[in-house]
């Protein structure tokens, strides 16, 4: 596909705010023959951009593929777009108060819409009107300024509450504050519709009659607003127009552009009900959204099963993406040797993402992945970090549909990145547990459990192959107790570790040396084909083990008693051979004591 490619940095890459803006930018880009890529900057699995704070994101993802960068509110620190601009990427900021030199800004005209809402409430006879919102964001502070300006025109006194977030929980918090204060106002404007929904739900549950006892106005005019009871009056910011304005600024000198907002009156402010929108088109659209949400829930469930519940397989290979609506995908893990470099370890429906390919982060995802994204149908390239509290694994890229009707953070990419990170963590944890269960914690040698498995395999092979023989040597150190008693247990542990290294060095890769406990070791010699071969091994082990050791600067010497047993002649039972080797070892130890 020809045309330009624009990157969008966003705390989340979906939802009825971020996703709707991305959708608007994509529609304008497609109309102009361009395309977009959306990058999530928050850690996957985050529930709220407000509570998570400013993301710690500083990676130049795909910069070599991009012709410009869009930065949504709360996505990155101010230093990031400045660095992009220095690298030659035009930058457009969304809903920011100011921009650095050379950057454009697009914002909704937050003040005028709220001022109109306040004037409407005053027209209903309200004089005690409050405002509530999360003042940490620039656009919320602008809405507050519009509220204050509307009251000032009528010489009314403002009353302001901080909701603490932009979600339902923030509205519930404001409702509690109003109840505790004895409902000091008759109307309230909230900074977001989700704040308003939370407030309406809490006050209704507490027995308040809305809007008779409290008129309510929200902001955003999300799809839920018209279907609430009472239907929510709201200030609508046309996010599609906002997206179109963002795209248009890449062809203009840097400047600030404001998109008008519109106040929509409904029942919650005291206006009469206009009834529900029940046209055939709207009914079909509602049904489509219900089906879409059902499908999303099914996908989320299937992802959990595929990545966390099912056994076997490598989650990094992305085979589980076939359970989603993704068209293609690629997974790059951070290289341990080369900073800012990703090694592709998994690909879905994407041959160019085959494992082994290495890319610098500014070339990830692979350019070929963009050719699989058809923006006109809503499919774009998404990138999300794959990161947990334990490990920063890498980046997941996928071609999929923009999700603009779910709450922010509930979209597939955020969910997928989080589950993939957890699945990779669990895989490492399982491997460590398996190793801990099979290995001696001090020396790292196989323990009794792993030795029994390898002895059983040798016994089965001897039963299948008449000419195959294996040997078992049982070793016990002579003088080990004296080392422990004279130099301490720490010195004894050091001695055991050094003995383990010497034993391992004497054996082939197919042989096994295990520690049974204390100063007892077992050696399984694979494929003893020549007569007397075990004697050669015994001699080399004896020589290696009895060489002096240096422990904490002190010279230490120990002896070794060795008993052996060889399979063959009908004797291939591992337990029997171990007993024979044990008896031979104690006979050797007794002979040593007599000497």
Coordinates of C-alpha atoms in Angstrom, one line a residue:
X1 CA 0.0 0.0 0.0
X2 CA 1.3 3.4 -0.9
X3 CA 0.8 6.5 1.2
X4 CA 2.1 7.6 4.7
X5 CA 2.1 5.7 8.0
X6 CA 1.3 7.6 11.2
X7 CA 1.9 6.2 14.7
X8 CA -0.5 6.8 17.5
X9 CA 0.8 6.6 21.1
X10 CA -2.0 6.0 23.6
X11 CA -2.3 4.7 27.2
X12 CA -4.8 2.1 25.7
X13 CA -5.4 1.3 22.1
X14 CA -9.1 0.8 22.4
X15 CA -12.2 1.9 24.4
X16 CA -14.9 4.5 23.9
X17 CA -12.4 7.3 24.4
X18 CA -9.0 6.3 23.1
X19 CA -10.4 3.8 20.6
X20 CA -12.9 6.3 19.3
X21 CA -10.1 8.9 18.6
X22 CA -8.0 6.2 16.9
X23 CA -11.0 5.2 14.8
X24 CA -11.4 8.9 13.7
X25 CA -7.8 9.3 12.9
X26 CA -7.8 6.1 10.9
X27 CA -10.9 7.1 8.9
X28 CA -9.3 10.3 7.9
X29 CA -6.0 8.6 7.1
X30 CA -7.7 5.9 4.9
X31 CA -9.6 8.6 3.0
X32 CA -6.3 10.3 2.2
X33 CA -4.6 7.0 1.2
X34 CA -2.6 6.8 4.4
X35 CA -2.6 4.3 7.3
X36 CA -2.1 4.3 11.1
X37 CA -0.5 2.1 13.8
X38 CA -1.5 2.3 17.4
X39 CA 1.0 1.7 20.3
X40 CA -0.1 1.1 23.9
X41 CA 2.2 2.8 26.3
X42 CA 0.7 1.5 29.6
X43 CA 1.8 -1.9 30.9
X44 CA -0.6 -4.6 29.7
X45 CA -3.4 -5.5 32.2
X46 CA -3.6 -1.9 33.6
X47 CA -7.3 -1.2 34.5
X48 CA -7.2 2.6 34.5
X49 CA -5.0 5.2 32.9
X50 CA -5.9 7.6 35.7
X51 CA -4.7 5.3 38.5
X52 CA -1.7 4.0 36.6
X53 CA -0.1 7.4 36.2
X54 CA 2.1 8.5 33.4
X55 CA 3.5 5.4 31.6
X56 CA 7.2 4.8 31.8
X57 CA 7.5 4.4 28.0
X58 CA 10.5 5.5 26.1
X59 CA 10.9 3.1 23.1
X60 CA 11.1 4.5 19.5
X61 CA 8.8 1.7 18.3
X62 CA 8.6 1.6 14.5
X63 CA 10.1 5.1 14.0
X64 CA 11.8 4.1 10.8
X65 CA 8.4 3.1 9.4
X66 CA 6.5 6.3 10.4
X67 CA 5.9 9.6 8.7
X68 CA 4.4 11.3 11.8
X69 CA 3.4 10.7 15.4
X70 CA 0.2 11.4 17.3
X71 CA 0.3 11.5 21.1
X72 CA -2.9 11.0 23.0
X73 CA -3.5 12.4 26.5
X74 CA -1.4 10.7 29.2
X75 CA 0.5 8.5 26.8
X76 CA 4.1 9.6 27.4
X77 CA 6.2 12.2 29.2
X78 CA 6.9 15.5 27.3
X79 CA 10.4 14.4 26.5
X80 CA 9.2 11.6 24.2
X81 CA 7.5 13.8 21.5
X82 CA 10.4 16.2 21.7
X83 CA 12.8 13.3 20.9
X84 CA 10.6 12.2 18.0
X85 CA 10.6 15.7 16.6
X86 CA 14.4 15.8 16.8
X87 CA 14.5 12.5 14.9
X88 CA 12.5 14.1 12.0
X89 CA 9.0 12.9 12.9
X90 CA 6.2 15.6 12.8
X91 CA 4.2 15.5 16.0
X92 CA 0.5 16.2 16.8
X93 CA -0.6 16.3 20.4
X94 CA -4.2 15.6 21.4
X95 CA -5.9 17.5 24.3
X96 CA -2.7 19.0 25.7
X97 CA -2.4 22.5 27.2
X98 CA 0.7 23.5 25.3
X99 CA 3.0 22.0 22.7
X100 CA 6.7 22.3 22.3
X101 CA 8.2 24.2 19.4
X102 CA 7.3 22.7 16.0
X103 CA 4.4 20.6 17.3
X104 CA 0.7 20.9 16.6
X105 CA -2.2 20.5 19.1
X106 CA -5.8 19.4 18.6
X107 CA -8.2 19.8 21.4
X108 CA -12.0 19.8 21.9
X109 CA -13.4 23.2 22.8
X110 CA -14.2 22.0 26.3
X111 CA -15.1 25.4 27.7
X112 CA -18.0 26.4 25.3
X113 CA -19.9 23.1 25.7
X114 CA -19.8 23.2 29.5
X115 CA -20.7 26.9 29.5
X116 CA -23.7 26.1 27.4
X117 CA -24.7 23.2 29.8
X118 CA -24.4 25.6 32.8
X119 CA -26.6 28.2 31.0
X120 CA -29.2 25.5 30.3
X121 CA -29.3 24.5 34.0
X122 CA -29.7 28.1 35.0
X123 CA -32.6 28.3 32.6
X124 CA -34.2 25.5 34.5
X125 CA -34.0 27.7 37.6
X126 CA -30.9 26.2 39.3
X127 CA -28.6 28.5 41.2
X128 CA -26.6 26.0 43.3
X129 CA -24.7 24.1 40.6
X130 CA -21.5 22.0 41.4
X131 CA -18.8 20.7 39.1
X132 CA -16.9 17.4 39.7
X133 CA -14.0 16.0 37.7
X134 CA -10.5 14.6 37.8
X135 CA -8.4 17.8 37.6
X136 CA -5.1 16.1 36.8
X137 CA -6.0 16.3 33.1
X138 CA -5.8 19.4 31.0
X139 CA -9.2 18.9 29.3
X140 CA -10.9 18.4 32.7
X141 CA -9.4 21.7 33.8
X142 CA -10.7 23.3 30.7
X143 CA -14.2 22.0 31.4
X144 CA -13.9 23.4 35.0
X145 CA -12.9 26.8 33.5
X146 CA -16.0 26.7 31.2
X147 CA -18.2 25.9 34.3
X148 CA -16.7 28.8 36.3
X149 CA -17.2 31.2 33.3
X150 CA -20.8 30.1 33.0
X151 CA -21.5 30.8 36.7
X152 CA -19.6 34.1 36.6
X153 CA -21.9 35.4 33.9
X154 CA -24.8 35.0 36.4
X155 CA -22.8 36.0 39.5
X156 CA -23.2 32.5 41.0
X157 CA -20.7 30.8 43.4
X158 CA -18.9 27.7 42.2
X159 CA -18.6 24.5 44.2
X160 CA -16.0 22.0 43.0
X161 CA -15.3 18.3 43.8
X162 CA -12.4 16.3 42.6
X163 CA -13.6 12.9 41.5
X164 CA -10.2 11.2 41.7
X165 CA -10.6 9.5 38.3
X166 CA -12.6 9.6 35.1
X167 CA -14.6 6.4 35.8
X168 CA -17.8 5.3 37.6
X169 CA -15.9 5.0 40.8
X170 CA -15.1 8.7 40.8
X171 CA -18.7 9.5 40.4
X172 CA -19.6 7.3 43.3
X173 CA -17.1 9.1 45.4
X174 CA -18.6 12.5 44.5
X175 CA -22.1 11.1 45.3
X176 CA -20.9 10.0 48.8
X177 CA -19.5 13.5 49.4
X178 CA -22.8 15.1 48.4
X179 CA -24.8 12.8 50.6
X180 CA -22.5 13.5 53.6
X181 CA -22.8 17.3 53.0
X182 CA -26.6 17.0 53.0
X183 CA -27.0 17.6 49.2
X184 CA -25.8 21.3 49.1
X185 CA -26.6 21.7 45.4
X186 CA -29.6 21.2 43.1
X187 CA -27.5 20.5 39.9
X188 CA -24.1 19.2 39.0
X189 CA -21.9 19.0 35.9
X190 CA -19.5 16.1 35.8
X191 CA -16.3 16.0 33.8
X192 CA -17.1 12.6 32.1
X193 CA -20.1 10.6 31.4
X194 CA -18.7 7.7 33.4
X195 CA -18.4 9.9 36.4
X196 CA -22.0 10.8 35.9
X197 CA -23.1 7.2 35.5
X198 CA -21.4 6.3 38.8
X199 CA -23.0 9.2 40.6
X200 CA -26.5 8.5 39.2
X201 CA -26.2 4.8 40.2
X202 CA -25.1 5.6 43.8
X203 CA -27.7 8.4 44.4
X204 CA -30.5 6.3 42.9
X205 CA -29.6 3.4 45.2
X206 CA -29.6 5.8 48.1
X207 CA -33.3 6.7 47.3
X208 CA -32.8 10.1 45.7
X209 CA -35.2 11.1 42.9
X210 CA -33.3 12.4 39.9
X211 CA -33.5 14.9 38.4
X212 CA -36.1 16.3 40.8
X213 CA -33.6 16.4 43.7
X214 CA -30.5 16.7 41.6
X215 CA -30.1 17.6 37.9
X216 CA -27.1 15.9 36.3
X217 CA -25.0 16.7 33.2
X218 CA -22.1 14.6 31.9
X219 CA -19.4 15.1 29.2
X220 CA -18.5 12.9 26.2
X221 CA -22.0 11.7 25.2
X222 CA -21.0 8.1 25.1
X223 CA -23.4 5.5 23.7
X224 CA -24.7 4.6 27.1
X225 CA -26.0 8.2 27.8
X226 CA -29.2 8.0 25.9
X227 CA -30.2 4.7 27.4
X228 CA -29.8 5.5 31.1
X229 CA -32.7 6.2 33.4
X230 CA -33.0 9.1 33.5
X231 CA -31.4 9.6 30.1
X232 CA -28.1 11.5 30.6
X233 CA -27.7 15.1 29.3
X234 CA -24.2 15.4 28.1
X235 CA -21.7 17.6 26.2
X236 CA -20.7 15.8 23.0
X237 CA -17.2 16.1 21.7
X238 CA -17.2 14.6 18.2
X239 CA -14.2 12.3 18.4
X240 CA -14.5 11.5 14.6
X241 CA -14.0 15.2 13.9
X242 CA -11.2 15.3 16.4
X243 CA -9.5 12.4 14.5
X244 CA -10.0 14.1 11.2
X245 CA -8.5 17.3 12.6
X246 CA -5.4 15.4 13.8
X247 CA -4.7 14.0 10.4
X248 CA -5.2 17.3 8.6
X249 CA -2.5 19.0 10.7
X250 CA 0.3 16.8 9.2
X251 CA -0.2 18.8 6.0
X252 CA -0.1 22.3 7.7
X253 CA 2.4 24.4 9.6
X254 CA 2.4 23.7 13.4
X255 CA -0.6 25.3 15.1
X256 CA -3.4 24.7 17.6
X257 CA -6.9 23.6 16.4
X258 CA -10.0 23.4 18.5
X259 CA -13.0 21.2 17.6
X260 CA -16.5 22.5 18.8
X261 CA -18.5 20.6 21.4
X262 CA -22.3 20.4 21.6
X263 CA -24.6 20.2 24.6
X264 CA -27.3 17.5 24.3
X265 CA -30.2 17.9 26.7
X266 CA -32.1 14.9 28.0
X267 CA -34.1 13.9 31.1
X268 CA -31.3 14.1 33.7
X269 CA -31.2 17.9 33.5
X270 CA -34.9 18.2 33.9
X271 CA -36.0 18.3 30.3
X272 CA -38.9 16.2 29.2
X273 CA -38.3 12.7 27.8
X274 CA -37.9 12.4 24.1
X275 CA -38.2 8.6 24.4
X276 CA -35.7 6.1 23.2
X277 CA -34.2 6.2 19.7
X278 CA -36.0 3.2 18.1
X279 CA -35.4 3.5 14.4
X280 CA -34.5 0.3 12.5
X281 CA -31.0 1.5 11.9
X282 CA -30.4 2.2 15.6
X283 CA -31.9 -1.0 16.7
X284 CA -29.7 -3.0 14.3
X285 CA -26.7 -1.1 15.5
X286 CA -27.5 -1.9 19.1
X287 CA -28.0 -5.5 18.3
X288 CA -24.6 -5.5 16.5
X289 CA -22.9 -4.0 19.6
X290 CA -24.5 -6.6 21.8
X291 CA -23.3 -9.4 19.6
X292 CA -19.9 -7.8 19.4
X293 CA -19.6 -7.6 23.2
X294 CA -20.7 -11.3 23.5
X295 CA -18.0 -12.2 21.0
X296 CA -15.5 -10.2 22.9
X297 CA -16.3 -12.0 26.2
X298 CA -16.0 -15.3 24.4
X299 CA -12.6 -14.3 23.0
X300 CA -11.4 -13.1 26.5
X301 CA -12.4 -16.5 28.0
X302 CA -10.8 -18.5 25.2
X303 CA -7.6 -16.5 25.6
X304 CA -7.5 -17.2 29.3
X305 CA -7.9 -20.9 28.7
X306 CA -5.3 -21.0 25.8
X307 CA -2.6 -19.0 27.7
X308 CA -3.1 -19.9 31.3
X309 CA -5.0 -23.2 31.6
X310 CA -3.8 -25.4 28.8
X311 CA -0.6 -27.4 29.2
X312 CA 2.2 -27.6 26.7
X313 CA 3.3 -25.5 23.9
X314 CA 5.2 -22.2 23.8
X315 CA 2.8 -19.2 24.3
X316 CA 5.5 -17.0 22.6
X317 CA 4.8 -18.7 19.2
X318 CA 1.4 -17.0 19.1
X319 CA -0.6 -20.1 18.0
X320 CA -3.3 -18.9 20.5
X321 CA -4.0 -15.8 18.2
X322 CA -6.2 -18.1 16.1
X323 CA -8.8 -17.8 18.9
X324 CA -9.1 -14.1 18.4
X325 CA -10.2 -11.8 15.6
X326 CA -6.6 -10.9 14.8
X327 CA -5.6 -11.2 11.1
X328 CA -1.8 -11.7 11.8
X329 CA 0.7 -11.1 14.6
X330 CA 4.4 -11.0 15.5
X331 CA 6.1 -11.3 18.9
X332 CA 9.6 -9.9 19.5
X333 CA 11.5 -10.6 22.7
X334 CA 14.2 -8.2 24.0
X335 CA 17.6 -9.4 23.2
X336 CA 19.7 -10.1 26.3
X337 CA 22.9 -9.2 24.4
X338 CA 21.9 -6.2 22.3
X339 CA 19.9 -3.3 24.0
X340 CA 17.0 -1.9 22.0
X341 CA 16.9 -5.0 19.8
X342 CA 14.1 -7.6 19.5
X343 CA 14.4 -11.2 18.4
X344 CA 11.2 -12.4 16.7
X345 CA 10.2 -15.6 18.5
X346 CA 6.6 -16.0 17.3
X347 CA 4.4 -15.3 14.3
X348 CA 0.8 -15.9 13.4
X349 CA -0.2 -15.9 9.7
X350 CA 2.9 -14.0 9.0
X351 CA 5.8 -15.8 7.3
X352 CA 8.1 -12.7 7.5
X353 CA 7.9 -12.9 11.3
X354 CA 9.5 -16.3 11.4
X355 CA 11.6 -17.0 14.6
X356 CA 15.2 -15.9 14.4
X357 CA 14.8 -12.6 12.7
X358 CA 16.4 -9.8 14.7
X359 CA 15.2 -6.1 14.4
X360 CA 16.0 -2.9 16.2
X361 CA 13.1 -1.5 18.1
X362 CA 12.6 1.3 15.6
X363 CA 12.0 -1.3 12.9
X364 CA 9.5 -3.3 14.9
X365 CA 7.0 -4.5 13.9
X366 CA 8.3 -5.8 10.5
X367 CA 7.3 -3.6 7.7
X368 CA 5.6 -6.5 5.9
X369 CA 3.0 -6.7 8.7
X370 CA 1.5 -3.3 7.6
X371 CA 0.6 -4.8 4.2
X372 CA -1.8 -7.1 6.0
X373 CA -3.7 -4.2 7.6
X374 CA -6.7 -2.8 5.6
X375 CA -7.6 0.3 7.4
X376 CA -10.8 0.8 5.4
X377 CA -12.3 -2.3 7.1
X378 CA -11.1 -1.1 10.5
X379 CA -8.0 -3.4 10.7
X380 CA -4.8 -1.6 11.7
X381 CA -1.5 -2.6 13.3
X382 CA -1.4 -2.6 17.1
X383 CA 1.6 -2.9 19.4
X384 CA 1.4 -3.6 23.1
X385 CA 4.2 -4.2 25.6
X386 CA 4.5 -7.7 27.0
X387 CA 5.6 -7.0 30.5
X388 CA 4.8 -8.2 34.0
X389 CA 6.0 -7.3 37.5
X390 CA 8.6 -10.0 37.0
X391 CA 9.9 -9.6 33.5
X392 CA 9.9 -7.2 30.6
X393 CA 9.5 -9.7 27.8
X394 CA 9.2 -7.6 24.6
X395 CA 6.5 -6.3 22.2
X396 CA 3.4 -8.0 20.7
X397 CA 2.2 -6.7 17.3
X398 CA -1.1 -7.7 15.8
X399 CA -3.3 -6.7 12.9
X400 CA -6.9 -6.4 14.1
X401 CA -10.1 -4.4 14.4
X402 CA -10.2 -1.1 16.3
X403 CA -12.4 -1.6 19.4
X404 CA -14.2 1.7 20.1
X405 CA -17.2 0.6 22.1
X406 CA -15.7 -1.0 25.2
X407 CA -14.5 0.9 28.3
X408 CA -10.7 1.8 27.9
X409 CA -8.4 -1.1 28.8
X410 CA -10.9 -3.8 28.1
X411 CA -9.9 -4.3 24.5
X412 CA -8.2 -7.5 23.1
X413 CA -4.7 -6.1 22.8
X414 CA -4.4 -5.0 26.5
X415 CA -5.8 -8.4 27.6
X416 CA -3.6 -10.3 25.2
X417 CA -0.4 -8.6 26.3
X418 CA -1.2 -9.2 29.9
X419 CA -2.0 -12.8 29.5
X420 CA 1.0 -13.5 27.3
X421 CA 3.3 -12.0 29.9
X422 CA 1.7 -14.1 32.7
X423 CA 1.9 -17.2 30.5
X424 CA 5.6 -16.7 29.9
X425 CA 6.2 -16.0 33.6
X426 CA 4.4 -19.2 34.5
X427 CA 6.4 -21.2 31.9
X428 CA 9.7 -20.0 33.5
X429 CA 8.3 -20.7 37.0
X430 CA 7.3 -24.2 36.0
X431 CA 10.8 -24.9 34.6
X432 CA 12.4 -23.6 37.8
X433 CA 10.1 -25.8 39.9
X434 CA 10.8 -28.8 37.7
X435 CA 14.5 -28.1 38.0
X436 CA 14.2 -27.7 41.8
X437 CA 12.3 -31.0 42.0
X438 CA 14.9 -32.9 40.0
X439 CA 18.1 -31.3 41.1
X440 CA 20.2 -31.2 44.3
X441 CA 19.9 -27.6 45.7
X442 CA 23.6 -27.5 46.8
X443 CA 25.5 -29.0 43.9
X444 CA 23.0 -28.7 41.0
X445 CA 23.5 -32.5 40.3
X446 CA 20.5 -34.7 39.6
X447 CA 18.8 -35.8 42.8
X448 CA 17.4 -39.2 43.7
X449 CA 14.1 -38.5 41.8
X450 CA 15.9 -37.7 38.5
X451 CA 18.4 -40.5 39.0
X452 CA 15.6 -43.1 39.4
X453 CA 14.1 -41.9 36.1
X454 CA 17.4 -42.3 34.3
X455 CA 18.1 -45.7 35.9
X456 CA 14.6 -46.8 34.8
X457 CA 15.3 -45.7 31.2
X458 CA 18.6 -47.6 31.2
X459 CA 16.9 -50.7 32.5
X460 CA 14.3 -50.5 29.8
X461 CA 16.9 -50.1 27.1
X462 CA 18.9 -53.1 28.5
X463 CA 15.7 -55.2 28.3
X464 CA 15.1 -54.1 24.7
X465 CA 18.8 -54.4 23.5
X466 CA 20.5 -57.6 24.6
X467 CA 24.0 -56.2 23.9
X468 CA 23.4 -53.0 25.9
X469 CA 25.0 -52.8 29.4
X470 CA 25.2 -50.0 32.0
X471 CA 27.1 -49.6 35.2
X472 CA 26.2 -48.2 38.6
X473 CA 28.9 -46.8 40.9
X474 CA 28.1 -45.8 44.5
X475 CA 30.6 -43.3 46.1
X476 CA 31.1 -42.3 49.7
X477 CA 33.7 -39.8 50.8
X478 CA 36.2 -41.0 53.5
X479 CA 37.1 -38.2 56.0
X480 CA 34.2 -35.9 55.1
X481 CA 33.0 -35.8 58.7
X482 CA 36.4 -34.7 59.9
X483 CA 36.2 -31.7 57.5
X484 CA 32.8 -30.7 58.8
X485 CA 33.9 -31.1 62.4
X486 CA 37.2 -29.1 62.0
X487 CA 36.3 -26.4 59.5
X488 CA 32.5 -26.2 59.8
X489 CA 29.5 -27.0 57.6
X490 CA 30.1 -24.2 55.2
X491 CA 33.5 -25.7 54.4
X492 CA 31.9 -29.1 54.0
X493 CA 29.4 -27.6 51.5
X494 CA 32.2 -26.1 49.5
X495 CA 33.9 -29.4 49.4
X496 CA 30.8 -31.2 48.1
X497 CA 30.4 -28.6 45.4
X498 CA 34.0 -29.1 44.3
X499 CA 33.6 -32.9 44.4
X500 CA 30.5 -32.6 42.2
X501 CA 32.5 -30.6 39.6
X502 CA 35.3 -33.1 39.5
X503 CA 33.0 -36.0 39.1
X504 CA 31.1 -34.3 36.2
X505 CA 34.4 -33.5 34.5
X506 CA 35.3 -37.2 34.4
X507 CA 32.1 -38.3 32.7
X508 CA 30.6 -38.3 29.2
X509 CA 27.5 -36.2 28.3
X510 CA 25.4 -39.4 28.3
X511 CA 26.5 -40.5 31.8
X512 CA 24.9 -39.2 35.0
X513 CA 26.3 -38.3 38.3
X514 CA 23.8 -37.7 41.1
X515 CA 23.9 -36.8 44.8
X516 CA 21.8 -38.9 47.1
X517 CA 22.4 -36.8 50.2
X518 CA 25.2 -36.1 52.6
X519 CA 28.5 -37.2 51.0
X520 CA 27.0 -40.0 48.9
X521 CA 27.1 -39.9 45.1
X522 CA 25.9 -42.2 42.4
X523 CA 27.4 -42.5 38.9
X524 CA 25.3 -44.1 36.1
X525 CA 27.7 -45.1 33.3
X526 CA 25.9 -45.4 30.0
X527 CA 26.7 -48.2 27.5
X528 CA 29.5 -50.1 29.2
X529 CA 30.5 -52.2 26.1
X530 CA 34.1 -53.2 26.9
X531 CA 34.9 -55.6 29.8
X532 CA 36.6 -53.7 32.6
X533 CA 35.4 -50.3 31.4
X534 CA 33.9 -49.5 34.8
X535 CA 37.3 -50.1 36.4
X536 CA 38.8 -47.4 34.2
X537 CA 36.0 -45.0 35.3
X538 CA 36.5 -46.0 38.9
X539 CA 40.2 -45.3 38.7
X540 CA 39.8 -41.9 37.1
X541 CA 37.1 -41.0 39.6
X542 CA 39.3 -42.1 42.5
X543 CA 42.3 -40.1 41.2
X544 CA 40.2 -36.9 40.6
X545 CA 38.3 -37.0 44.0
X546 CA 41.4 -37.7 46.1
X547 CA 43.4 -34.8 44.7
X548 CA 43.8 -32.1 47.4
X549 CA 41.3 -29.3 47.7
X550 CA 41.7 -25.7 48.7
X551 CA 38.9 -24.6 51.0
X552 CA 39.0 -21.1 52.6
X553 CA 42.7 -21.0 52.0
X554 CA 43.2 -24.4 53.7
X555 CA 44.4 -27.6 52.1
X556 CA 41.9 -30.4 52.5
X557 CA 42.2 -34.1 51.5
X558 CA 39.5 -36.8 51.5
X559 CA 39.4 -40.4 50.3
X560 CA 36.6 -42.2 48.5
X561 CA 35.0 -45.7 48.8
X562 CA 33.5 -46.9 45.5
X563 CA 31.2 -49.9 45.0
X564 CA 30.1 -50.9 41.5
X565 CA 27.6 -53.2 39.7
X566 CA 27.2 -53.9 36.0
X567 CA 24.0 -54.9 34.2
X568 CA 24.0 -58.1 32.1
X569 CA 23.6 -61.8 32.5
X570 CA 19.9 -61.3 33.3
X571 CA 20.7 -58.6 35.9
X572 CA 19.3 -55.3 34.6
X573 CA 17.0 -54.3 37.4
X574 CA 18.2 -50.8 38.6
X575 CA 17.1 -51.4 42.2
X576 CA 19.0 -54.6 42.4
X577 CA 22.1 -53.0 40.8
X578 CA 22.0 -50.2 43.3
X579 CA 21.8 -52.7 46.2
X580 CA 24.8 -54.6 44.8
X581 CA 26.8 -51.4 44.4
X582 CA 25.8 -50.3 47.9
X583 CA 27.0 -53.6 49.4
X584 CA 30.3 -53.4 47.4
X585 CA 30.8 -49.8 48.6
X586 CA 30.4 -50.7 52.2
X587 CA 32.7 -53.6 51.8
X588 CA 35.3 -51.3 50.3
X589 CA 34.9 -48.8 53.1
X590 CA 35.3 -51.6 55.7
X591 CA 38.5 -52.8 54.0
X592 CA 39.8 -49.2 54.0
X593 CA 39.1 -48.9 57.7
X594 CA 40.9 -52.2 58.4
X595 CA 43.9 -50.9 56.4

